[in-house]
GROMACS .gro file of C-alpha atoms in nm:
model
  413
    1UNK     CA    1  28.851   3.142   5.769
    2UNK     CA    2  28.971   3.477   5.588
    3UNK     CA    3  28.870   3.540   5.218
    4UNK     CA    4  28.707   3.332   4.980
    5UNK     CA    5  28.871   3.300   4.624
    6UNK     CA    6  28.632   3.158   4.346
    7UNK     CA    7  28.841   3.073   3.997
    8UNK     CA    8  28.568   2.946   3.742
    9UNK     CA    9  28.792   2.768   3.523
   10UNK     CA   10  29.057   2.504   3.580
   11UNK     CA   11  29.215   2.489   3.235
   12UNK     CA   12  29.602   2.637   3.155
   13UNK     CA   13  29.468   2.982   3.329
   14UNK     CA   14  29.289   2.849   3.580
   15UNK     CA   15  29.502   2.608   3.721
   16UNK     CA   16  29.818   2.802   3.727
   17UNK     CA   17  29.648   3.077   3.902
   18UNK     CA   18  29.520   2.836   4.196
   19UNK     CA   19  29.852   2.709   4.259
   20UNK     CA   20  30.041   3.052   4.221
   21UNK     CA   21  29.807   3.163   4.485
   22UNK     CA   22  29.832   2.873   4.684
   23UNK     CA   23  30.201   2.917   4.721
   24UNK     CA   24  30.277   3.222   4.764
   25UNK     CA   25  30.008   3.346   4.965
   26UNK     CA   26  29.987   3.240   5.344
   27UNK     CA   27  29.675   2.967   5.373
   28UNK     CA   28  29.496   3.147   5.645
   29UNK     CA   29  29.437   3.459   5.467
   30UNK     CA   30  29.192   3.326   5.246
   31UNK     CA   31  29.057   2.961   5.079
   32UNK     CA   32  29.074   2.864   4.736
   33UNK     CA   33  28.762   2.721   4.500
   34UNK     CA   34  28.761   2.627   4.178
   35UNK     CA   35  28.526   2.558   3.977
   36UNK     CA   36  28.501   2.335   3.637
   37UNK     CA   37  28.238   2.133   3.434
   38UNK     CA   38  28.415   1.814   3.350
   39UNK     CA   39  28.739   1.635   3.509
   40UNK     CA   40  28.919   1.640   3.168
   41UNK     CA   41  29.257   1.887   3.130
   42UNK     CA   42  29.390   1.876   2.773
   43UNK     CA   43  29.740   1.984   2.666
   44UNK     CA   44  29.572   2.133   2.367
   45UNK     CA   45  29.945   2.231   2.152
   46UNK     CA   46  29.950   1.872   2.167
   47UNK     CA   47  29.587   1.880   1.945
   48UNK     CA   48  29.774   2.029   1.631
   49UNK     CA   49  29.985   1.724   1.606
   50UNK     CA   50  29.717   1.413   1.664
   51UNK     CA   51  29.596   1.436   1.309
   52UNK     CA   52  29.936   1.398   1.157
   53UNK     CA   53  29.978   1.104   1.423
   54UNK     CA   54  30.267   1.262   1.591
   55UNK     CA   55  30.102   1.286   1.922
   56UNK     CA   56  29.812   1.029   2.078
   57UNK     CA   57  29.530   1.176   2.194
   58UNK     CA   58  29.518   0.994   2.544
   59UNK     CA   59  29.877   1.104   2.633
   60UNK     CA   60  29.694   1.482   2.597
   61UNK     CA   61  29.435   1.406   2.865
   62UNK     CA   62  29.491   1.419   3.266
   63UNK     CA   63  29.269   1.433   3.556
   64UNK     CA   64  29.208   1.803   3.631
   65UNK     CA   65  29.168   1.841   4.003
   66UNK     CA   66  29.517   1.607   4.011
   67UNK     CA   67  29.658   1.941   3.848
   68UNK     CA   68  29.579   2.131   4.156
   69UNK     CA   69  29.738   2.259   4.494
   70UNK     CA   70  29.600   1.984   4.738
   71UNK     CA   71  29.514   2.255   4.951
   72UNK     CA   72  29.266   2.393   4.686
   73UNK     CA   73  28.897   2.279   4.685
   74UNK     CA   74  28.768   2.132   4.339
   75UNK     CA   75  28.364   2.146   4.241
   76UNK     CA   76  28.268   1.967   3.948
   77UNK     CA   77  27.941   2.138   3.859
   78UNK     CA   78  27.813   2.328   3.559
   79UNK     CA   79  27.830   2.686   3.602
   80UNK     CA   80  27.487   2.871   3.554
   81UNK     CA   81  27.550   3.232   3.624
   82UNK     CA   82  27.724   3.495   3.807
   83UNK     CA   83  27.551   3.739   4.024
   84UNK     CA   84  27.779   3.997   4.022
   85UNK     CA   85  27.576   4.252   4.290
   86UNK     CA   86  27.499   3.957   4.556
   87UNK     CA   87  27.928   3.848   4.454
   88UNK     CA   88  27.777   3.517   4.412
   89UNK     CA   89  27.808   3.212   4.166
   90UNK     CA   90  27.557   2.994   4.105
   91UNK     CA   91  27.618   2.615   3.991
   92UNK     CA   92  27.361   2.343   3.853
   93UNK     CA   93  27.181   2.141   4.157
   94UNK     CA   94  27.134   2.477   4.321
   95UNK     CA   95  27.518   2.513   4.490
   96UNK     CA   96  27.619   2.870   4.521
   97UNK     CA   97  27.939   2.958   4.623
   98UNK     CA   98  27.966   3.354   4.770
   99UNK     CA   99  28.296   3.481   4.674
  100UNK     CA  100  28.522   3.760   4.743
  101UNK     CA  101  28.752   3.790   4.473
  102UNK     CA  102  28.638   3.647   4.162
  103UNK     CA  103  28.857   3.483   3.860
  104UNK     CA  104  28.700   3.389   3.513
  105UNK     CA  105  28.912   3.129   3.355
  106UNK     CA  106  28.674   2.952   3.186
  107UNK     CA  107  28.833   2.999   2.821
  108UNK     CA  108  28.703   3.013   2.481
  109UNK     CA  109  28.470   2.785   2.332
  110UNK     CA  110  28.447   2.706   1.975
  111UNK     CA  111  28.137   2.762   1.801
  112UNK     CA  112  28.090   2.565   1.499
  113UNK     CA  113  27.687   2.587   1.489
  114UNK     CA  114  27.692   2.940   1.408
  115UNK     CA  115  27.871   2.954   1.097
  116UNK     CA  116  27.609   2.869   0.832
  117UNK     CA  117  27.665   2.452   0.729
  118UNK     CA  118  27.959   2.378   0.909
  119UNK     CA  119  27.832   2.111   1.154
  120UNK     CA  120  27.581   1.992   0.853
  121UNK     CA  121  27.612   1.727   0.594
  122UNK     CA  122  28.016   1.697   0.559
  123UNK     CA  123  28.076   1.787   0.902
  124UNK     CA  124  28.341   1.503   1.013
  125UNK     CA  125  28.352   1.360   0.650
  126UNK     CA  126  28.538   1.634   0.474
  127UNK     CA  127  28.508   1.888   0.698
  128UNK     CA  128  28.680   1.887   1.016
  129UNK     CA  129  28.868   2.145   1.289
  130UNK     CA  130  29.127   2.035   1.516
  131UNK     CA  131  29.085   2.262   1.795
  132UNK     CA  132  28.941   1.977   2.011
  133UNK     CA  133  29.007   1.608   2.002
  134UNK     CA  134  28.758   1.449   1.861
  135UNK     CA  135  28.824   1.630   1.541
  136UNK     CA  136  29.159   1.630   1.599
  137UNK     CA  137  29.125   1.270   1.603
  138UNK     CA  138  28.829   1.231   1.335
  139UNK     CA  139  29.111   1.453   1.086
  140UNK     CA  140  29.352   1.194   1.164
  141UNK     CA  141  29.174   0.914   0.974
  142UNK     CA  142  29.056   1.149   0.726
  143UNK     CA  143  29.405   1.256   0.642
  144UNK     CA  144  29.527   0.910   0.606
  145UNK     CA  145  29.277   0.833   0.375
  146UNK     CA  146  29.352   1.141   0.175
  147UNK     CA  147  29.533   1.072  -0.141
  148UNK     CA  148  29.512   1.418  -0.370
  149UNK     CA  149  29.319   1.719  -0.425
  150UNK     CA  150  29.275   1.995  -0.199
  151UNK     CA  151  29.307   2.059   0.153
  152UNK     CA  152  29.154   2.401   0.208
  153UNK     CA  153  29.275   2.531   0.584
  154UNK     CA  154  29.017   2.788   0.697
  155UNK     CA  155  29.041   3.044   0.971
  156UNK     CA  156  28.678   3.179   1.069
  157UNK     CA  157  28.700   3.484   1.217
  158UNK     CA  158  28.893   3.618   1.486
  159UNK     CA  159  28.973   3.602   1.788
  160UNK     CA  160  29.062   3.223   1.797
  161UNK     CA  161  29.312   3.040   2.036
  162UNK     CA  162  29.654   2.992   1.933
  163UNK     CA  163  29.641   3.220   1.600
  164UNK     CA  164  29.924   3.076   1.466
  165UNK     CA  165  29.787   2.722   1.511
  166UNK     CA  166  29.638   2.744   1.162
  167UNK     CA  167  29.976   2.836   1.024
  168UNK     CA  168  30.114   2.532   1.185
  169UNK     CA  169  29.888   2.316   1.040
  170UNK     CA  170  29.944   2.393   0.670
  171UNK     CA  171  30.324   2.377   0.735
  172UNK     CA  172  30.282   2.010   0.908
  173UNK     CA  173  30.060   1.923   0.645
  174UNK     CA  174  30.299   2.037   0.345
  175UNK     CA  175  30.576   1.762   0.539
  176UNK     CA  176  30.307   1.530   0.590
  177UNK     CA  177  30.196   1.461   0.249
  178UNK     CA  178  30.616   1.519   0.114
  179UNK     CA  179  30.661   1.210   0.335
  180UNK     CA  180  30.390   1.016   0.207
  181UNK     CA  181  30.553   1.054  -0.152
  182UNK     CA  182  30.188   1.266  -0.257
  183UNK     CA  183  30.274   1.644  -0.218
  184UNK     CA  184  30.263   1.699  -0.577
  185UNK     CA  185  29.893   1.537  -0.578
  186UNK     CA  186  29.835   1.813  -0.316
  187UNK     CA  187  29.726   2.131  -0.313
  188UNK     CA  188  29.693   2.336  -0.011
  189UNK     CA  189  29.565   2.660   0.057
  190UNK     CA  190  29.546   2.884   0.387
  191UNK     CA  191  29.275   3.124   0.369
  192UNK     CA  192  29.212   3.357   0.665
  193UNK     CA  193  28.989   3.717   0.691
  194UNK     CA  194  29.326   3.869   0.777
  195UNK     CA  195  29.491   4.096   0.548
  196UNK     CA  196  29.817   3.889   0.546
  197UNK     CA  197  29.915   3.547   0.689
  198UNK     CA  198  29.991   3.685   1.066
  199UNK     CA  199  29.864   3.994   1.214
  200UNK     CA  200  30.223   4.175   1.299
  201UNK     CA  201  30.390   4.290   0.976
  202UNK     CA  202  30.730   4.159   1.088
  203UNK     CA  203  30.610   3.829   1.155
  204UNK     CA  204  30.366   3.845   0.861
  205UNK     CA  205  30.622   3.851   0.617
  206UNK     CA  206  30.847   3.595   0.750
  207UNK     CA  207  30.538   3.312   0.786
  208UNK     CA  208  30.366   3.439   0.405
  209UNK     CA  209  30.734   3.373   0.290
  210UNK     CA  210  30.735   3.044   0.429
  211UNK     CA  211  30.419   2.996   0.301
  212UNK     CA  212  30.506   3.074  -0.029
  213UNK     CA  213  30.814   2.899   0.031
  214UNK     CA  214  30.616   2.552   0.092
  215UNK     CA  215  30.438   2.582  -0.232
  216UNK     CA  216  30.093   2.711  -0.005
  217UNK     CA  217  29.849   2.903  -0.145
  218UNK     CA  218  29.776   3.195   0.101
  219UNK     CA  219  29.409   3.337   0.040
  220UNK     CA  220  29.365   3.693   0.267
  221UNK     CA  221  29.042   3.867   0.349
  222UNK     CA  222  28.802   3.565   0.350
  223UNK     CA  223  28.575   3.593   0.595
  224UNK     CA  224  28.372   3.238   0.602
  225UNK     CA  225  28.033   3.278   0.580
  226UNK     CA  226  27.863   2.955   0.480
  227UNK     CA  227  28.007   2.635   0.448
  228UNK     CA  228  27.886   2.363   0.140
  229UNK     CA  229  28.015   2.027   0.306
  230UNK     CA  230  27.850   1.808   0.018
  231UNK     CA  231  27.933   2.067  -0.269
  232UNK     CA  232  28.335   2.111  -0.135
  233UNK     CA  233  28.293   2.459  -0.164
  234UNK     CA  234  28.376   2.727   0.117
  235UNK     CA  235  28.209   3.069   0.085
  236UNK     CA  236  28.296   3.457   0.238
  237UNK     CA  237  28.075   3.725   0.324
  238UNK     CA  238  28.123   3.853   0.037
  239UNK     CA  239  28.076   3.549  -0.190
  240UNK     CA  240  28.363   3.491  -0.307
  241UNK     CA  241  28.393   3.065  -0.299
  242UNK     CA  242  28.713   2.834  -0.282
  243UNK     CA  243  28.598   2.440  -0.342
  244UNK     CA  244  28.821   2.192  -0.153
  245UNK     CA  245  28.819   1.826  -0.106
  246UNK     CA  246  28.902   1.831   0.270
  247UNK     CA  247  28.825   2.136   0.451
  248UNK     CA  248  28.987   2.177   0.795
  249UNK     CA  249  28.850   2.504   0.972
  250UNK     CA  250  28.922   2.719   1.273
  251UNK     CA  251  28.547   2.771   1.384
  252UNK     CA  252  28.413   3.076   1.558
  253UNK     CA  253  28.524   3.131   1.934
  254UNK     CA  254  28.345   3.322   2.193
  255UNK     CA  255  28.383   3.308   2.575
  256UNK     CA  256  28.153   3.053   2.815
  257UNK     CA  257  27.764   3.006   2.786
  258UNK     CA  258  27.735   3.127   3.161
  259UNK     CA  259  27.908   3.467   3.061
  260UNK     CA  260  27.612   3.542   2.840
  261UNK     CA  261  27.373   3.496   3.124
  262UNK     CA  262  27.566   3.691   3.380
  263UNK     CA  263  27.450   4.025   3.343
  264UNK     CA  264  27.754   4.276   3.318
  265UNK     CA  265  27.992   4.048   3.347
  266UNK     CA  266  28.116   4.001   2.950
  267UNK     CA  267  28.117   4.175   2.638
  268UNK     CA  268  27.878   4.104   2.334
  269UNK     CA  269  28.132   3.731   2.253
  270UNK     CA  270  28.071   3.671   2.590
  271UNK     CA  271  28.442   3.762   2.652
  272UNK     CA  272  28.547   3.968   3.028
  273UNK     CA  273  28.656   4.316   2.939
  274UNK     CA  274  28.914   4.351   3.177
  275UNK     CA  275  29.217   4.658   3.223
  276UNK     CA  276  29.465   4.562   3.001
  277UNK     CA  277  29.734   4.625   3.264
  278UNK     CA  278  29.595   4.466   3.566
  279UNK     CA  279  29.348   4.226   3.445
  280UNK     CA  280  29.050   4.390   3.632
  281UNK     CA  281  28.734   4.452   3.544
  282UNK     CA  282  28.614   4.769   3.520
  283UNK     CA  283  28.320   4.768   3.653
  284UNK     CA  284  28.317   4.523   3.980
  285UNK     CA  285  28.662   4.563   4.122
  286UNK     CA  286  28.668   4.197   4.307
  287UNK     CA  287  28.627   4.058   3.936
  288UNK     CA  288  28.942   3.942   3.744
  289UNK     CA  289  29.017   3.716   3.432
  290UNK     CA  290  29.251   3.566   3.308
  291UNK     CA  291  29.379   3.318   2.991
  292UNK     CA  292  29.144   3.282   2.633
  293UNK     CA  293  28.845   3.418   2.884
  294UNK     CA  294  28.957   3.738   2.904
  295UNK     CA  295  28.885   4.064   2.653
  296UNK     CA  296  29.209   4.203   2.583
  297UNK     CA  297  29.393   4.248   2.302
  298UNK     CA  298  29.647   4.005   2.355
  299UNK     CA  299  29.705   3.671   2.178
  300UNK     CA  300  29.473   3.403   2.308
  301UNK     CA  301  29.767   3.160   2.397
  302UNK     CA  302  29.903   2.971   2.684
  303UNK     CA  303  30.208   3.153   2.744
  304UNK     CA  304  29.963   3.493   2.747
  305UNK     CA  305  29.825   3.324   3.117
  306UNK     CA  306  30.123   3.242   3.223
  307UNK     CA  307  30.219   3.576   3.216
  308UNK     CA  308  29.933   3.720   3.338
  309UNK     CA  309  29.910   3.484   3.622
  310UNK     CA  310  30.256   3.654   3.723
  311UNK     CA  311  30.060   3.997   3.722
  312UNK     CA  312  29.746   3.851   3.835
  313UNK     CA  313  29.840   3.678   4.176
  314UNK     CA  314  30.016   3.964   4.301
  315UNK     CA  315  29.694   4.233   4.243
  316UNK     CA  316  29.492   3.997   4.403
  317UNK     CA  317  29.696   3.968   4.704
  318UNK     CA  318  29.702   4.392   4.665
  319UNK     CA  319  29.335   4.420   4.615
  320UNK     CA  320  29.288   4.208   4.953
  321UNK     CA  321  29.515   4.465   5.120
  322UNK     CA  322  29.383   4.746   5.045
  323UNK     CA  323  29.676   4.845   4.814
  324UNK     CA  324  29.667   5.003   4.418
  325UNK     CA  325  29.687   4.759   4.148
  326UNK     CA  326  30.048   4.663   3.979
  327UNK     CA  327  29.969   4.775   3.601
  328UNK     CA  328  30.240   4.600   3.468
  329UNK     CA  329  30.153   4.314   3.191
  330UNK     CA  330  30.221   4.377   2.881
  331UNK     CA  331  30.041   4.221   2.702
  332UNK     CA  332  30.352   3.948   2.641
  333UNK     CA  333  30.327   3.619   2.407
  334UNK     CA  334  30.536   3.412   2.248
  335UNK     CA  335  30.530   3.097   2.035
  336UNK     CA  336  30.674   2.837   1.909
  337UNK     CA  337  30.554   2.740   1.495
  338UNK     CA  338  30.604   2.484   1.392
  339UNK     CA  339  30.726   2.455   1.028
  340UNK     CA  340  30.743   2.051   0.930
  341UNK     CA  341  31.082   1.867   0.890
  342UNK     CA  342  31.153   1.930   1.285
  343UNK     CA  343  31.202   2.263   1.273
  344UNK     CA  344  31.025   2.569   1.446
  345UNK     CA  345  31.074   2.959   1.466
  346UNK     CA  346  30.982   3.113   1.778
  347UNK     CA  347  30.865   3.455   1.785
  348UNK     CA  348  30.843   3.681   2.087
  349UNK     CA  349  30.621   4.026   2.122
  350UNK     CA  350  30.371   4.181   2.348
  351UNK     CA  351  30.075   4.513   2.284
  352UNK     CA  352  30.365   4.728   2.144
  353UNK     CA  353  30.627   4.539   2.006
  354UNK     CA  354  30.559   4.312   1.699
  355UNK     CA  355  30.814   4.004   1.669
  356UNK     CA  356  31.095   4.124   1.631
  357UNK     CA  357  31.393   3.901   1.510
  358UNK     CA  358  31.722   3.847   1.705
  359UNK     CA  359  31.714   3.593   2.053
  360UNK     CA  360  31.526   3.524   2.356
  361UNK     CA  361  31.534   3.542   2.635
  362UNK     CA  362  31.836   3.753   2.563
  363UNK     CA  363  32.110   3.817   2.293
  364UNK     CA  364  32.222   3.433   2.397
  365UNK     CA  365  31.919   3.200   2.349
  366UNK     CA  366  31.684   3.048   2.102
  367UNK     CA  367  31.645   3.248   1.747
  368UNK     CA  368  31.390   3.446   1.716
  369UNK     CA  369  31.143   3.449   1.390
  370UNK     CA  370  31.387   3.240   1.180
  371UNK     CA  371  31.347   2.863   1.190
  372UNK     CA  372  31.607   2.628   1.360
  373UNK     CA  373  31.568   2.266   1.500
  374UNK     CA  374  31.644   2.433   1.855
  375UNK     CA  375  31.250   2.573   1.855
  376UNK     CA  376  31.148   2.281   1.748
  377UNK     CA  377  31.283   2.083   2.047
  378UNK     CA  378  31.202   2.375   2.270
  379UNK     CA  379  30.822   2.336   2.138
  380UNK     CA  380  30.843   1.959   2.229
  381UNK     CA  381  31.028   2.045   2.533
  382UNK     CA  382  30.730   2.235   2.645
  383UNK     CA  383  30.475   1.988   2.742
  384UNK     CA  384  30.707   1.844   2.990
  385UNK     CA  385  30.741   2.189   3.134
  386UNK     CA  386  30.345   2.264   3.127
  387UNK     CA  387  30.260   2.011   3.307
  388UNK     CA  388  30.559   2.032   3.553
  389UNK     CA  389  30.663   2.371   3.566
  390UNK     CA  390  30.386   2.575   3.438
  391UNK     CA  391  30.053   2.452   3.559
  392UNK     CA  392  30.202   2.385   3.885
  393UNK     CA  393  30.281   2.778   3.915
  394UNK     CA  394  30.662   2.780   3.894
  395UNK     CA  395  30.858   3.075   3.780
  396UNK     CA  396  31.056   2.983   3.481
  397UNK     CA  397  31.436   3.064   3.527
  398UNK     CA  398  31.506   3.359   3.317
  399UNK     CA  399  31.140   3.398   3.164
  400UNK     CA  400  30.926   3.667   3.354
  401UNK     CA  401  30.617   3.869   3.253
  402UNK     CA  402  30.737   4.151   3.073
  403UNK     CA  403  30.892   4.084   2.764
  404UNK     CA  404  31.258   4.074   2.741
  405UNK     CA  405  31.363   4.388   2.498
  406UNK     CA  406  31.738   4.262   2.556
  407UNK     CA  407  31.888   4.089   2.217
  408UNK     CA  408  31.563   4.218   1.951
  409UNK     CA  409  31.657   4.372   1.681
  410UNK     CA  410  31.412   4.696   1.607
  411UNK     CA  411  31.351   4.756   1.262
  412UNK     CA  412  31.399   5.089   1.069
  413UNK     CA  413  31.155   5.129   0.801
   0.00000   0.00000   0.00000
């Protein structure tokens, strides 16, 4: 029956990686399983706009295994641990599944419980996130009860999914409450343990001028350490506090539970180190990941998989012949952010190049890190394409894995 393929995973990285393999690799070679705990796929951009009820949470939500190849095999099981030296993965009601190639795209998972007081008295009240739905949703009701003071939008630590998510928020929520007639009852305030709003210098400047722009506070270098739900107060490592009367934080992400108890398999977040280049782990060559699982220092974002998966399906299809590995992503992301009053800026970069401004995909396309409503249609644009183009394992006309250098604009400083 040829080769067995085991992808742990079936969200954006999972998924797309099933069905890239699935059709472009001939069926007898080698069989497909994948592998997730629940049957729920969530279009999670769509999570940043549920609490300003511009998206409904149930239009988010489809049937996972409907998102696959029909020619790929779907387990719904928990996933207890990987044995890396037997190349076997064992699953709750004592399944195991021998593999051999091996793709972790199981994702990040927020962990709320281990910042001091976050999930304690407050938590859901006047303290919310809304990186999953039901605090997406739970912020929705909360923010239409809101009616002044101050919304204090927290980023944990790093690395998080979707960095500029946070960003997005306090723009949407300077619109929001502008179009509720209350933005001067309102103040808002982005802290993050960053040293500026954004991580690239290019791109930091243009989002802190926005933010400044908005009337938004921007608080750098606060690393949350303990969170005072019934007090409104919000406290660093290093004690410095910031009350608010709604808090709405970016918890703590590391990678799945099962990492943790696979021994060798992740790093000390329970993240997959994995070469940069070819997504392979170092270690156990059969072992790849791929998406928000992976260690790398790329952003944790959905485009980020879909470019790896480009890179990804074609070394394993190499590794299973025998053949070197193509080191050839880049580390490439880009984004959409949203900035309120349908408008977005896109920005475009990858491990070497910051975002840059100028167009993409070339000196004839959308704007690059200056706001137009072009990106904001091309961020609503995008769901159709996720779940039709993307997930599915399409190429995208004129979008490939490396990142276009044609129409950027390098800076001289």
């Amino acid at each position: 029956m040829g080769k067995h393929l085991v992808i742990l995973g079936s969200g954006t990285a999972g998924t797309l990686t099933a069905n890239r393999l699935q059709r472009t690799c001939d069926e007898r070679d080698f069989r497909i399983t994948v592998v997730d705990q629940n049957d729920d796929h969530v279009y999670q951009p769509g999570l940043l706009f549920v609490p300003f009820g511009l998206a409904q949470s149930h239009h988010l939500v489809r049937s996972r295994p409907r998102q696959l190849n029909a020619a790929v095999d779907y387990k719904q099981a928990r996933i207890e641990r990987v044995d890396l030296n037997e190349r076997t993965v064992y699953l709750a009601g004592g399944i195991r599944l021998s593999y051999d190639v091996l793709v972790v795209a199981t994702g990040a998972r927020l962990l709320p419980e281990e910042t001091e007081g976050l999930t304690g008295p407050g938590w859901g009240e006047n303290v919310f996130t809304f990186y999953d739905l039901p605090g997406a949703v739970g912020l929705h009701h909360a923010l239409e009860r809101f009616d002044g003071g101050r919304v204090v939008i927290d980023v944990a630590d790093l690395p998080l999914k979707c960095p500029v998510a946070p960003l997005e928020f306090a723009f949407l929520a300077d619109w929001y409450f502008q179009r509720r007639g209350i933005r001067d009852k309102v103040r808002l305030t982005y802290a993050t343990p960053l040293d500026a709003a954004f991580t690239k210098p290019v791109a930091a400047k243009a989002l802190g001028g926005l933010l400044a722009d908005k009337g938004i506070e921007l608080l750098t270098e606060f690393t949350l350490g303990e969170v005072d739900g019934p007090g409104g107060r919000l406290v660093s490592y290093d004690e410095r506090e910031v009350p608010f009367d709604l808090a709405v934080v970016v918890p703590l992400h590391g990678g799945a539970e099962y990492v943790g108890r696979s021994e060798g398999l992740g790093d000390e977040l329970d993240f997959v180190p994995v070469d940069p280049h070819t997504l392979q782990h170092p270690d156990h060559r059969e072992v790849f990941a791929i998406g928000d699982a992976a260690g790398l220092p790329a952003s944790k974002a959905g485009s980020v998989a879909h470019f790896e998966g480009e890179v990804l399906v074609h070394n394993i299809a190499r590794f299973l012949a025998g053949q070197p590995l193509d080191a050839s992503f880049d580390g490439h992301a880009n984004c959409f952010v949203e900035t309120g009053f349908h408008k977005a800026l896109l920005i475009d970069f990858n491990y070497d190049t910051e975002p840059l401004p100028g167009h993409f995909p070339g000196p004839v396309g959308l704007p690059l890190l200056k706001e137009s409503h072009a990106a904001h249609l091309g961020k609503l644009a995008f769901e159709w394409l996720y779940w039709h183009s993307l997930l599915p394992g399409r190429e995208l006309p004129g979008i490939g894995s490396a990142m276009p250098e044609h129409g950027k604009h390098h800076l001289h400083t």
